[in-house]
Every structure is written in structure tokens, then in C-alpha cells.
Coordinates of C-alpha atoms in Angstrom, one line a residue:
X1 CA 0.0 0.0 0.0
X2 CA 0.9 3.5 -1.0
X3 CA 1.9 6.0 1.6
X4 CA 3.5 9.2 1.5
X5 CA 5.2 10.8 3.9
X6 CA 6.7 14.4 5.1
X7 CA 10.6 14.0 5.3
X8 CA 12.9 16.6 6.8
X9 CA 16.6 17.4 6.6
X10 CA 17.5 20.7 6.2
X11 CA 21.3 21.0 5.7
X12 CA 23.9 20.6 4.5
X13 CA 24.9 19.5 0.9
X14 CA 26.0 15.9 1.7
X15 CA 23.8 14.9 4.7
X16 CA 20.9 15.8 2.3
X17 CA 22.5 13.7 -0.8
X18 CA 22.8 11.2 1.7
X19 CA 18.8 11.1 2.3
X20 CA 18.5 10.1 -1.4
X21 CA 19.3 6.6 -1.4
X22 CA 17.3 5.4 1.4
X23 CA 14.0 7.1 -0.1
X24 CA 14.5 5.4 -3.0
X25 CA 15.2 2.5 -0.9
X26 CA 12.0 2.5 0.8
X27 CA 10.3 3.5 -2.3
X28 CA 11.2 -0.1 -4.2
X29 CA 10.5 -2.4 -1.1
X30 CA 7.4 -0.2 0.1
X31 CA 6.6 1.9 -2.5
X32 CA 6.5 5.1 0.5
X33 CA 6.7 8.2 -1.7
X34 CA 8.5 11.8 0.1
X35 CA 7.2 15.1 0.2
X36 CA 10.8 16.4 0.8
X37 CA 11.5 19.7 3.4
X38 CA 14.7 21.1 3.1
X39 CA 16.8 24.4 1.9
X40 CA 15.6 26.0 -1.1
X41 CA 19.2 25.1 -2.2
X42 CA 19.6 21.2 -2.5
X43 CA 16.0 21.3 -3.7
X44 CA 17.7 20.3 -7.2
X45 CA 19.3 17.2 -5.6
X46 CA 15.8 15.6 -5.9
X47 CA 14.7 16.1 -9.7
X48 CA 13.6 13.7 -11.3
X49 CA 13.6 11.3 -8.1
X50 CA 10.9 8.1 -8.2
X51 CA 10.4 8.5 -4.6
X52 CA 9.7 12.4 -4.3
X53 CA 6.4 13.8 -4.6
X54 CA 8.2 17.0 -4.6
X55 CA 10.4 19.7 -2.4
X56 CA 9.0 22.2 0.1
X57 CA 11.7 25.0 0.2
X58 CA 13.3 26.6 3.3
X59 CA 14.3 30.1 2.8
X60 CA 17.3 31.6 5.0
X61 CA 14.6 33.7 6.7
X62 CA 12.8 30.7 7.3
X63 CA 15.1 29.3 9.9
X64 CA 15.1 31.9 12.5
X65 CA 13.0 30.9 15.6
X66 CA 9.8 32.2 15.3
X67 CA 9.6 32.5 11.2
X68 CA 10.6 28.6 11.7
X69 CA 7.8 28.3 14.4
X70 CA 5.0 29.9 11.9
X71 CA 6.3 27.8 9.3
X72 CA 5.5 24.7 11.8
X73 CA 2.1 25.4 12.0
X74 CA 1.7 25.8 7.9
X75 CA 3.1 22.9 7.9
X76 CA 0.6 21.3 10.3
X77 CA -2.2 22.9 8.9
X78 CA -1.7 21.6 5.1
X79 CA 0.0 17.8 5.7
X80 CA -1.5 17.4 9.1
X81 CA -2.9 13.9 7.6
X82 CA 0.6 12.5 7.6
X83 CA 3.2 11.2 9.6
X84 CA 7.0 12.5 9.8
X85 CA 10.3 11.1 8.8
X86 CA 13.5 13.1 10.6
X87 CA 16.2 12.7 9.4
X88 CA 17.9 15.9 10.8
X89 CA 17.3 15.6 14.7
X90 CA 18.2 18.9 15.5
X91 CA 16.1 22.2 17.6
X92 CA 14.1 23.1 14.7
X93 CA 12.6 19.6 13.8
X94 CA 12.2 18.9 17.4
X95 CA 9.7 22.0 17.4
X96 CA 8.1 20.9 14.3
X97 CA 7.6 17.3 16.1
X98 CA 6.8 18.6 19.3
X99 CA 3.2 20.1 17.5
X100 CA 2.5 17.4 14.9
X101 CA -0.7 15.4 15.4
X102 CA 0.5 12.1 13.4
X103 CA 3.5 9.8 14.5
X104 CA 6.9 10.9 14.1
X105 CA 10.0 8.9 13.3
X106 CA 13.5 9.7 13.9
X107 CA 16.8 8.1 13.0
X108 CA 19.4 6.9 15.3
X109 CA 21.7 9.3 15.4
X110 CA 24.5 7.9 18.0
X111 CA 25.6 11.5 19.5
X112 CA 26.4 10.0 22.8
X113 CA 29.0 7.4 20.9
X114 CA 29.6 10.7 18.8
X115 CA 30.4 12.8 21.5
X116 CA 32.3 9.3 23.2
X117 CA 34.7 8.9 20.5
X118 CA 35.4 12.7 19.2
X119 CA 36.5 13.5 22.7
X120 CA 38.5 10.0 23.9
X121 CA 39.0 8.3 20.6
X122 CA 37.8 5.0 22.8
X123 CA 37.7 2.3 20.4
X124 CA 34.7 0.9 21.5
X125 CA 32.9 4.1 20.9
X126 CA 34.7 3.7 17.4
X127 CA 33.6 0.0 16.4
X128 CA 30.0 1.2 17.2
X129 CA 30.0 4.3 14.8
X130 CA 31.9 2.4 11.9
X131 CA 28.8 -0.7 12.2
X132 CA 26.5 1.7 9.5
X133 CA 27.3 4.7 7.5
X134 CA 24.7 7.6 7.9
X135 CA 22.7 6.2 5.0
X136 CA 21.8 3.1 7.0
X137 CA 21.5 4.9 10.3
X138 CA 18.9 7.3 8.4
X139 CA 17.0 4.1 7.5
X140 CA 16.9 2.7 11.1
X141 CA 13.8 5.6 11.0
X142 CA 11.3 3.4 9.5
X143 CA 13.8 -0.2 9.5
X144 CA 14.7 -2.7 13.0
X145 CA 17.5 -3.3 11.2
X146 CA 19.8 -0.9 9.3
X147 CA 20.0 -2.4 5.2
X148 CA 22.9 -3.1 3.4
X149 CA 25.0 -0.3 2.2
X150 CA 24.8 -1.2 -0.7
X151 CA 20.7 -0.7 -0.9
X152 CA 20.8 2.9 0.6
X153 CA 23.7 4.6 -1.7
X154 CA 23.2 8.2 -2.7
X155 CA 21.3 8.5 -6.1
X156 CA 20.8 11.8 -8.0
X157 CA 18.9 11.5 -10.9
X158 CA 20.4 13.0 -13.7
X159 CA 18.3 13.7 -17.7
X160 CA 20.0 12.5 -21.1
X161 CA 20.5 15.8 -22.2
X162 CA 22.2 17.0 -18.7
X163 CA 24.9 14.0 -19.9
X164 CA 25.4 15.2 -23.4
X165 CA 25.8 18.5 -21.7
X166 CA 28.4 17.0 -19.6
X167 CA 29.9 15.0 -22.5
X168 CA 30.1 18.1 -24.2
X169 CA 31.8 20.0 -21.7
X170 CA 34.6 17.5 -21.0
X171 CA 34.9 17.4 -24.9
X172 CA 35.6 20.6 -25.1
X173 CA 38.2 20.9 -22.3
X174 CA 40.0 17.6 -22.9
X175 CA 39.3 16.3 -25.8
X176 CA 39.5 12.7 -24.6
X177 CA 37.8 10.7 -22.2
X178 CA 38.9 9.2 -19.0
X179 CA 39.4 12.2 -17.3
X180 CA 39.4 12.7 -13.6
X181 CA 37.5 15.0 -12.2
X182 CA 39.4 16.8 -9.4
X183 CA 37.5 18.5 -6.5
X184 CA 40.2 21.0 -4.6
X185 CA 37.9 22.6 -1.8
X186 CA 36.1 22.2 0.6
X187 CA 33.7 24.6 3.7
X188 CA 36.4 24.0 6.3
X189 CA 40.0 24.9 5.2
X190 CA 41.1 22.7 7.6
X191 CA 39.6 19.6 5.2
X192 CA 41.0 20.0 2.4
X193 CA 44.5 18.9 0.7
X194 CA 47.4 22.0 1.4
X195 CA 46.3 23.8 -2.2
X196 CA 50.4 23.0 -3.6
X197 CA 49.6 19.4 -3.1
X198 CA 46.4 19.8 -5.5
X199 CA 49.0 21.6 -8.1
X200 CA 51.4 19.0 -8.0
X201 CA 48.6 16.3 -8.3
X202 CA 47.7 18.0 -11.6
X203 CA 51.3 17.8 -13.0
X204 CA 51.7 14.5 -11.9
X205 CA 48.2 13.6 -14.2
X206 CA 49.4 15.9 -16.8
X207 CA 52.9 13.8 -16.9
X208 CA 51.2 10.4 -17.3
X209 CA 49.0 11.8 -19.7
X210 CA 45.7 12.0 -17.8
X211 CA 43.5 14.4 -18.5
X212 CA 41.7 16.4 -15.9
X213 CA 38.9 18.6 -14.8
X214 CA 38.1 20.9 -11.7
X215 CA 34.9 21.4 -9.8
X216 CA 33.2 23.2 -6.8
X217 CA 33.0 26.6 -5.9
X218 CA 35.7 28.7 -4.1
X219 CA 37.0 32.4 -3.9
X220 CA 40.0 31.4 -4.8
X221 CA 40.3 29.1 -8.3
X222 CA 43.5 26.8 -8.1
X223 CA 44.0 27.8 -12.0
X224 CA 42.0 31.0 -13.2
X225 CA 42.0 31.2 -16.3
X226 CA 42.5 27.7 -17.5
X227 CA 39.7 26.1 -19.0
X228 CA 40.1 22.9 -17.2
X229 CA 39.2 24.7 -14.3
X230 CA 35.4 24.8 -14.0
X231 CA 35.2 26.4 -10.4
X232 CA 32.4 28.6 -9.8
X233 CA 31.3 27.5 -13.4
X234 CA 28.6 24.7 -13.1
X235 CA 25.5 24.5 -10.4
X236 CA 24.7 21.1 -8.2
X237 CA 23.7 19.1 -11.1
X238 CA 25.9 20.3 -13.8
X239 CA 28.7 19.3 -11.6
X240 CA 27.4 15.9 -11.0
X241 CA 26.6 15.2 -14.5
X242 CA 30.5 16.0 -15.2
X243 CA 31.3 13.9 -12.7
X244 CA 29.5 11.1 -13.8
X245 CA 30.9 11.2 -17.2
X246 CA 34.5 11.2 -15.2
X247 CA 36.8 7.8 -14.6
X248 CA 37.4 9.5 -10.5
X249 CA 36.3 12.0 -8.8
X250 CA 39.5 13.2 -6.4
X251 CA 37.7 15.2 -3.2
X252 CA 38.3 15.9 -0.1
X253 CA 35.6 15.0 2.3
X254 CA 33.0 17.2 1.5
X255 CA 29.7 17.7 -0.7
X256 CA 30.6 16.9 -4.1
X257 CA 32.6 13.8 -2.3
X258 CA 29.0 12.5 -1.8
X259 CA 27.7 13.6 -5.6
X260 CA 30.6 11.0 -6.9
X261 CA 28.9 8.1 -4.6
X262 CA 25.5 9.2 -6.1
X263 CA 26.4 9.5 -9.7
X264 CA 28.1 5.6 -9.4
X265 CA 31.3 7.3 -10.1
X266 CA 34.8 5.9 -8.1
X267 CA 35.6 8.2 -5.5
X268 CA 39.3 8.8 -3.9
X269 CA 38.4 10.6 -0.9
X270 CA 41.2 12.4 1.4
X271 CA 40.0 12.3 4.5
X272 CA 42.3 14.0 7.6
X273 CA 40.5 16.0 10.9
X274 CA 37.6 13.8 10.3
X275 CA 36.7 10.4 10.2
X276 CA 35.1 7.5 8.5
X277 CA 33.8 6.4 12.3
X278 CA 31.6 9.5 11.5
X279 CA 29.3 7.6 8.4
X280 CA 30.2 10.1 6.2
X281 CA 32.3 8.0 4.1
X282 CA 32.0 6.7 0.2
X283 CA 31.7 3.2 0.2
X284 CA 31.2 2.1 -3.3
X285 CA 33.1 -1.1 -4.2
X286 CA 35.7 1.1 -6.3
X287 CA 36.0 3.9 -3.3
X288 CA 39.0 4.9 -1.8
X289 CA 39.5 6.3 1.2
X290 CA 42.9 7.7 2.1
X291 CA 44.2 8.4 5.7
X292 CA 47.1 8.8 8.3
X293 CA 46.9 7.0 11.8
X294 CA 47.7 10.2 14.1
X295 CA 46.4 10.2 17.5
X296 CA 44.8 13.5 17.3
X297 CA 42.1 12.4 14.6
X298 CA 39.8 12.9 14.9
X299 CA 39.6 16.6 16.0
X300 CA 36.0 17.1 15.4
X301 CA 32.9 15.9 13.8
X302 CA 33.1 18.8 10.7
X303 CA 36.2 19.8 10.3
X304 CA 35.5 23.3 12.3
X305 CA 38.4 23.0 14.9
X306 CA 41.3 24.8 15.2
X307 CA 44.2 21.9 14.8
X308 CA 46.9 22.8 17.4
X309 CA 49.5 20.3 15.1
X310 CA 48.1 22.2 12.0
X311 CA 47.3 19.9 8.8
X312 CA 49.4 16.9 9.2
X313 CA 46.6 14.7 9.0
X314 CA 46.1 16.6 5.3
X315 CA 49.8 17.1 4.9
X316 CA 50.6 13.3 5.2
X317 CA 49.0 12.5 2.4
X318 CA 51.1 12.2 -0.4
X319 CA 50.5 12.7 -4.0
X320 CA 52.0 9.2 -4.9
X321 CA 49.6 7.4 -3.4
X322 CA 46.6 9.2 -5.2
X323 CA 48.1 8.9 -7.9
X324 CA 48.3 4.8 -7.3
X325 CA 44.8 5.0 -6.5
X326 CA 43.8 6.7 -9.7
X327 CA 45.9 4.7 -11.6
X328 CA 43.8 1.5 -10.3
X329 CA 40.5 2.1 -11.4
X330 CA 42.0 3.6 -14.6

């Protein structure tokens, strides 16, 4: 039987990917259909979804405390009828809850292992976290038991003419195919490669003949003016369509990290003050996930600290070994 209901997660760019593969999880084994609330923003992120009825758009003025407390009650007076799916678990959605009439559900969320692990680093805290990625944990809303990975992976939908578009694009700025697509930011400075490494990456590729591509947005382009470099040059879905027309996506842990699991695409992921134990890690069987053993990682859940030892959990990373990496799924 049919039933539709209300879904939340507001922010940020991944954690909302994320919620794409488990609604289209539950859509093929239960045929639930989503009515999706989140920022006006990712509402792209679901186009063309099976499982989405369609997007209700949060507005930056929608999330003070009382615009988001009228914005409860709108809510309540027009999908009253159905129940909630959280899949945020934060102030605001605990309001919305607080006043629905129908049954709420809300995902495990482990912040007491969380909060265990980012401030001891006590492995048992650890083994718990690393038992489901957020994917599964956002299914244990509706599921006793948490699916296999595998079932719940990120999935933007992407048009025909969206890939030509891409095809076209990577056409025109390479001229070849396998390229790899090479993601160089990310929100906190602290999570991303030191920017030399990236340039040295890209001579390295340019020395075994790979051609490559950059995406994401920044203030600060790693190579203005080059026409390989795409920064601040495609929206959410143009860069995912790239992306899936790419042999890798290299990333740092971030957003577009999670558009390379949803587009099928093999991912090298850099990952250095945070940590897989988190769930926000790309598991796809060609993923790579690459790390240095240093016993102040992890420093926090986003990234957001200030790193007394500085980068060296970035900095250790050498170039050789994504270039290995890449080198393997080429």
C-alpha cells in the first residue's frame, strides 16, 4: 500500500545527498513516496527522483526561531494527515515534532558514541560508529535493522540531455575521455588537501597523460584562467553530470565527495580531521578512502576545529599514493 510521507533534513549538501538513497530504498520495497523539506538550495538534488512527490523550500529567513515556528504550524495545517520522517534531529525539527498530530519517526543518530569517541578516541565508541554509515542509520527511522549499504547509496537522478551537456563539456576541455574530475575545496580549510599538493597532483596527471577537470565553488580558483578549471562555473547538477561522465572523482571530504557516490562514479576521498567512524564515508566497491593513523584524529565531527598540530593529518597525504589510486581504477 501507498503511503506518502513528510521528510525533513534541512542542511547541509551531503547529509541531504545522503537522504536520497534510502528514499528510494524504501520507495522499491514499500513503495513510500516523500514530500521532501529542506533548503531552497539542494531542492535540485531531488529532480527527477521516483520516490519524491516533490520539495517544500526553506528560505534563509525561514530558519530563524519564530519565522521557523510559523512555518510549523503551515506545515501542520496543510499535511496534518501525515506522519514525519526526521532525518535531521536537531532544535528546529524537534519544534516541528513537538506540535505534529501524526506519529513521528527519527533516525538513530548515536551522539552520545559521537560525542564518546570525538573526545576519547575509545575504540569501543569507534567499532560502534563504523557498524553503519549515515545512509543506514537514516533508515533505522522506519527499518529494525539498518539495510545493506549497498541498498541505501546516494542517487541523483540525472536527464540525457544533462549528460550530453556533460559529455560536451569534457569534450571541449580535454578532448578525450577518462578524465578525472578533481574537487580541490572544501567549507572548512582545515579539510582539504594543502592547495600546492592539488598543483602537483595535476602535474603529476598531466605527466602520465591524464587528462583532468576541476569542480566546486571557491573564492580562490587553483587555475583561473585555464579552461580545465570549472570552479564557480557549473550549479549542483551540472557538476554531478561532469562527474559522472569522469573515470574518478579526487575530493576531499565534503559535498561533491557525496555527488561522486551518487552518480556511481569511483571516488578517492582524502579524508584528515575527520573520520570515516563518522558515516560520512563513500563506500562504493571502487572507493578509496585515504588516511594517516595520528592520535589527534579525529579533532572534530566537521572539520570546524582549530588543529593545534596544524594539517598533518592533510599534509601526510602524499601525492603518490593518489596517484596509485587513480591509476587503479584507470
Amino acid at each position: 500500500m501507498s503511503k506518502t510521507y513528510l521528510t525533513v533534513r534541512l542542511s547541509s549538501l551531503g547529509d541531504v545527498l545522503l537522504t536520497t538513497g534510502v528514499m528510494a530504498y524504501w520507495h522499491k520495497i514499500r513503495r513510500y513516496r516523500f514530500i521532501m523539506l529542506t533548503r531552497a538550495g539542494f531542492a535540485d538534488l531531488f529532480r527527477g527522483h521516483p520516490a519524491v512527490e516533490r520539495v517544500i523550500p526553506v528560505q534563509q529567513n525561514d530558519l530563524s526561531l519564530m519565522q521557523w515556528w510559523d512555518l510549523c504550524h503551515i506545515l501542520k495545517k496543510k499535511y496534518q494527515s501525515m506522519e514525519i520522517i526526521d532525518l535531521h534531529g536537531n532544535l528546529r525539527t524537534m519544534l516541528l515534532k513537538h506540535i505534529w498530530p501524526q506519529q513521528t519517526h527519527t533516525y538513530a543518530k548515536l551522539s552520545f558514541y559521537r560525542r564518546l569517541f570525538a573526545l576519547t578516541g575509545i575504540k569501543i565508541a569507534g567499532k560502534k560508529l563504523l557498524q553503519n554509515n549515515i545512509p543506514q542509520r537514516y533508515a533505522t527511522a522506519l527499518e529494525s535493522f539498518p539495510p545493506d549499504p549497498s541498498e541505501t547509496t546516494p542517487r541523483i537522478y540525472l536527464s540525457n540531455t544533462e549528460l550530453l551537456q556533460a559529455e560536451q563539456t569534457l569534450k571541449n576541455v580535454s578532448g578525450t575521455e577518462g578524465v578525472i574530475a578533481i574537487h580541490p575545496y572544501a567549507t572548512h580549510e582545515t579539510k582539504t588537501w594543502p592547495r600546492q599538493n592539488w598543483k602537483t597532483l595535476t602535474s603529476s596527471l598531466d605527466q602520465a597523460k591524464i587528462p583532468w577537470i576541476i569542480i566546486g565553488r571557491s573564492l580562490n580558483p587553483l587555475y583561473p584562467g585555464d579552461m580545465r578549471d570549472l570552479t564557480n562555473k557549473t550549479d549542483i547538477r551540472q557538476a554531478a553530470s561532469i562527474i559522472k561522465k569522469c573515470s574518478a572523482l579526487v575530493t576531499a571530504d565534503s559535498g561533491p565527495m557525496h555527488i561522486g557516490s551518487s552518480t556511481g562514479t569511483p571516488v578517492i576521498a582524502l579524508f584528515g580531521p575527520t573520520s570515516r567512524e563518522w558515516g560520512f564515508y563513500p563506500c562504493g566497491p571502487d572507493d578509496v578512502v585515504l588516511e594517516k593513523k595520528l592520535p589527534c584524529r579525529p579533532c572534530s565531527l566537521h572539520g570546524r576545529s582549530k588543529i593545534k598540530c596544524g594539517v598533518k593529518c592533510m599534509e601526510n597525504i602524499q601525492t603518490e599514493e593518489v596517484m596509485i589510486a587513480i591509476k587503479r581504477i584507470l
